[in-house]
Structures are given as C-alpha cells and as structure tokens.
CSV table of C-alpha atoms in Angstrom, one decimal:
chain,number,residue,atom,x,y,z
A,183,MET,CA,0.6,-23.4,3.8
A,184,ARG,CA,3.7,-24.2,6.1
A,185,LEU,CA,6.7,-21.3,5.9
A,186,THR,CA,9.6,-21.0,7.8
A,187,LEU,CA,9.9,-17.5,10.0
A,188,SER,CA,14.1,-17.2,11.1
A,189,THR,CA,15.7,-14.1,11.7
A,190,LEU,CA,19.2,-12.4,10.7
A,191,SER,CA,20.6,-9.5,12.2
A,192,THR,CA,21.6,-7.1,9.8
A,193,PRO,CA,23.6,-3.2,9.9
A,194,ILE,CA,19.5,-2.2,9.5
A,195,GLY,CA,17.6,-4.0,11.6
A,196,THR,CA,16.2,-7.4,12.0
A,197,SER,CA,15.3,-9.2,9.2
A,198,LEU,CA,12.3,-11.7,8.8
A,199,ILE,CA,13.1,-14.5,6.2
A,200,VAL,CA,10.7,-16.9,5.4
A,201,THR,CA,11.3,-20.1,2.8
A,202,ASP,CA,9.7,-23.2,2.1
A,203,ASP,CA,10.4,-26.6,2.7
A,204,ALA,CA,12.4,-26.7,-0.1
A,205,GLY,CA,14.7,-23.2,1.4
A,206,THR,CA,13.0,-20.7,-1.3
A,207,LEU,CA,12.7,-17.4,-0.4
A,208,ARG,CA,8.9,-16.9,-0.2
A,209,ALA,CA,9.6,-13.4,2.1
A,210,LEU,CA,13.0,-11.0,3.4
A,211,ASP,CA,10.8,-8.3,6.0
A,212,PHE,CA,12.2,-6.5,8.8
A,213,GLU,CA,10.9,-7.1,12.5
A,214,ASP,CA,9.0,-3.5,12.9
A,215,TYR,CA,7.3,-4.0,9.6
A,216,ARG,CA,6.0,-7.5,10.9
A,217,PRO,CA,2.2,-7.2,10.1
A,218,ARG,CA,3.2,-5.9,6.3
A,219,MET,CA,4.7,-9.2,5.9
A,220,ASP,CA,1.9,-10.8,7.2
A,221,ARG,CA,-0.8,-9.1,5.3
A,222,LEU,CA,2.1,-9.6,2.0
A,223,LEU,CA,2.1,-13.6,3.0
A,224,HIS,CA,-1.8,-14.0,3.5
A,225,ARG,CA,-2.9,-11.8,0.3
A,226,HIS,CA,0.2,-14.0,-2.2
A,227,TYR,CA,-0.9,-17.1,-0.5
A,228,GLY,CA,-3.9,-17.2,2.0
A,229,ALA,CA,-3.9,-19.0,5.4
A,230,VAL,CA,-0.4,-19.4,6.2
A,231,GLU,CA,1.2,-20.9,9.0
A,232,LEU,CA,4.7,-20.2,9.8
A,233,MET,CA,7.4,-22.1,11.9
A,234,ASP,CA,10.2,-21.1,14.1
A,235,GLY,CA,13.4,-22.2,12.3
A,236,ALA,CA,16.9,-21.4,11.4
A,237,PRO,CA,17.8,-19.2,7.9
A,238,PRO,CA,18.7,-21.9,5.4
A,239,ARG,CA,22.1,-21.2,4.9
A,240,PRO,CA,22.7,-20.2,0.9
A,241,ILE,CA,20.0,-17.2,2.5
A,242,ARG,CA,22.2,-16.4,5.6
A,243,ASP,CA,25.3,-16.1,4.1
A,244,ALA,CA,24.1,-14.4,0.7
A,245,LEU,CA,22.7,-11.9,2.8
A,246,THR,CA,25.3,-11.9,5.1
A,247,ALA,CA,27.9,-11.0,2.3
A,248,TYR,CA,25.6,-8.9,0.5
A,249,PHE,CA,25.7,-6.5,4.2
A,250,ASP,CA,29.3,-7.2,4.1
A,251,GLY,CA,30.2,-5.6,0.8
A,252,ASP,CA,29.5,-8.3,-1.8
A,253,LEU,CA,26.2,-6.2,-3.8
A,254,THR,CA,26.1,-9.2,-5.8
A,255,ALA,CA,25.6,-12.1,-3.2
A,256,VAL,CA,21.8,-12.3,-3.4
A,257,ASP,CA,21.6,-12.4,-7.2
A,258,ALA,CA,21.0,-15.9,-7.7
A,259,LEU,CA,18.5,-17.2,-4.4
A,260,PRO,CA,16.0,-18.5,-5.5
A,261,THR,CA,13.0,-16.7,-5.2
A,262,ILE,CA,9.4,-18.0,-4.9
A,263,THR,CA,6.2,-15.7,-5.4
A,264,ASN,CA,2.0,-15.8,-6.1
A,265,GLY,CA,1.7,-12.3,-7.3
A,266,THR,CA,-0.1,-12.0,-11.0
A,267,ASP,CA,1.6,-11.5,-14.0
A,268,PHE,CA,1.7,-8.6,-13.9
A,269,GLN,CA,3.8,-8.2,-10.7
A,270,THR,CA,5.7,-11.0,-11.7
A,271,ARG,CA,7.1,-9.0,-14.5
A,272,VAL,CA,8.0,-5.9,-12.2
A,273,TRP,CA,9.5,-8.1,-9.7
A,274,ALA,CA,11.5,-9.6,-12.8
A,275,GLU,CA,12.3,-7.0,-14.1
A,276,LEU,CA,13.3,-5.3,-11.0
A,277,ARG,CA,15.8,-8.3,-10.4
A,278,ARG,CA,18.0,-7.0,-13.5
A,279,LEU,CA,18.7,-3.8,-11.4
A,280,LYS,CA,22.1,-4.4,-11.4
A,281,PRO,CA,23.3,-2.6,-7.6
A,282,GLY,CA,23.9,0.8,-7.2
A,283,GLU,CA,21.3,1.2,-10.1
A,284,VAL,CA,18.2,2.7,-9.7
A,285,SER,CA,14.9,4.1,-12.1
A,286,THR,CA,12.1,5.4,-11.7
A,287,TYR,CA,9.0,4.4,-11.6
A,288,GLY,CA,8.0,5.6,-15.3
A,289,GLY,CA,11.3,3.1,-16.1
A,290,ILE,CA,10.5,0.2,-15.0
A,291,SER,CA,7.2,0.4,-17.0
A,292,VAL,CA,9.1,1.1,-20.3
A,293,ARG,CA,11.1,-1.3,-19.5
A,294,ILE,CA,8.2,-4.4,-18.8
A,295,GLY,CA,7.0,-2.4,-22.9
A,296,GLN,CA,3.9,-0.9,-20.4
A,297,PRO,CA,4.6,2.8,-20.4
A,298,THR,CA,1.3,3.7,-19.2
A,299,ALA,CA,1.4,1.6,-16.5
A,300,VAL,CA,3.8,4.1,-14.3
A,301,ARG,CA,0.4,3.1,-11.0
A,302,ALA,CA,0.1,0.0,-11.2
A,303,MET,CA,4.1,-0.5,-11.2
A,304,GLY,CA,4.3,1.4,-8.0
A,305,LEU,CA,1.3,-1.2,-6.7
A,306,ALA,CA,2.8,-4.2,-7.8
A,307,ASN,CA,6.7,-2.0,-6.7
A,308,GLY,CA,4.9,-1.7,-2.9
A,309,ALA,CA,2.8,-5.7,-2.7
A,310,ASN,CA,6.5,-7.3,-3.7
A,311,PRO,CA,7.1,-9.6,-0.5
A,312,ILE,CA,10.9,-10.2,-0.9
A,313,ALA,CA,13.3,-6.8,0.1
A,314,ILE,CA,16.2,-6.9,-1.4
A,315,VAL,CA,16.7,-9.8,-3.4
A,316,VAL,CA,14.3,-8.5,-5.7
A,317,PRO,CA,15.6,-5.0,-4.8
A,318,CYS,CA,12.2,-2.9,-4.7
A,319,HIS,CA,14.6,-0.3,-3.1
A,320,ARG,CA,16.1,0.6,-6.6
A,321,VAL,CA,13.0,2.2,-7.6
A,322,ILE,CA,12.9,6.4,-6.8
A,323,GLY,CA,10.8,9.8,-8.1
A,324,ALA,CA,10.9,10.5,-11.3
A,325,ASN,CA,12.6,13.7,-9.4
A,326,GLY,CA,14.7,11.7,-8.2
A,327,SER,CA,13.9,12.1,-4.6
A,328,LEU,CA,13.8,8.8,-2.6
A,329,THR,CA,9.7,7.6,-2.3
A,330,GLY,CA,8.2,5.0,0.0
A,331,TYR,CA,9.9,1.8,0.3
A,332,GLY,CA,8.4,-0.9,2.6
A,333,GLY,CA,10.8,-0.8,5.5
A,334,GLY,CA,11.1,2.2,5.5
A,335,LEU,CA,12.3,5.4,3.7
A,336,HIS,CA,15.7,5.3,6.3
A,337,ARG,CA,16.6,1.3,5.1
A,338,LYS,CA,16.0,2.4,1.8
A,339,GLU,CA,18.6,5.4,2.1
A,340,TRP,CA,21.2,2.8,3.9
A,341,LEU,CA,20.4,0.4,1.3
A,342,LEU,CA,21.2,2.7,-2.3
A,343,ARG,CA,23.9,4.6,-0.2
A,344,HIS,CA,25.6,0.7,0.8
A,345,GLU,CA,25.3,-0.4,-3.4
A,346,GLY,CA,26.6,3.4,-4.2
A,347,ALA,CA,24.1,5.0,-6.1
A,348,GLY,CA,24.2,8.9,-5.5
A,349,VAL,CA,21.0,9.7,-4.1
A,350,THR,CA,18.9,12.8,-2.4
A,351,GLY,CA,17.2,11.7,1.4
C-alpha cells in the first residue's frame, strides 16, 4: 500500500499526516513518535510505502483552524482505518465526544454497550492511529487524572486545556 506522508508544524510539535490517494486521513501522529506511527500503520495495513508529499489542503486547513481555536474544524474530516469491528466502534464513539468533553475508559465502554470491556477499550484507544481527529486524548482515568497518551502526556494535557477541559495533570 502506498500512502503520502506530510508534516505540519503545530504548537505542540511537528505532526505527521498520512493520507491515501483520495486525500483521506489514515494516520496523524507527531514526529517524535514516528516509530509508534509506523508500528500502527503496519498493524493496520501490513506493508506500507510512505511517499513524501504536501498535506491535502482540507486537512492542513482544518488542523490549522483547530490549533487556532476553531475546535470543531477537524470534526468533518474523513478518515479511514483498518481496525477491528470493536476498535472502529470505539473510535466512532470517541469522535462523538465534543471538544472539552472527557470520558473515562469505563464510560466509553458503557457508551458502546460493552460495560465490561474496559481493558479492550483501553487497548483500542491506544491503537488509534489518528490523533486529534479521533480524539483519544479526551479519555481520562476514572479518578479524573490524565492517563497514557500515544503522543505524550504533555500533549494530552495541552490538547485538553486548549479545548477548555478541566484537567488535573
């Protein structure tokens, strides 16, 4: 599979944007987490060839607007992932969380109708290849604390504060 890799400077580091020939977002991560992104791409698609290119204008404009304060600018961006049925249900539910709204792993599990699947939900959240647009950063611990984030806890905290969520570091 051939995909395009582009970069975009953001207030929290250089983002890596992976798109297909149609300009659909397949992955979004950060430059310092490139090995993680490569592992997720391989897990989702098998052998992937990344060709350097410019980010598609709609994605670039939406991400820029998001970081400039239009927190819903990324909501309509089309994405494609190759996760399991369970993962795609989790990721779809994450996209229903509004900016500034947080949920717990247990809360998302309940929302998808599988209240006992908290661990599986956490694994699906961690396997999300599309940061920010599929807002896995909006999932916090049951006690309200920040928990793991594939792009680093400092970014998770920044994103939640940017969105107006009351968080405890």
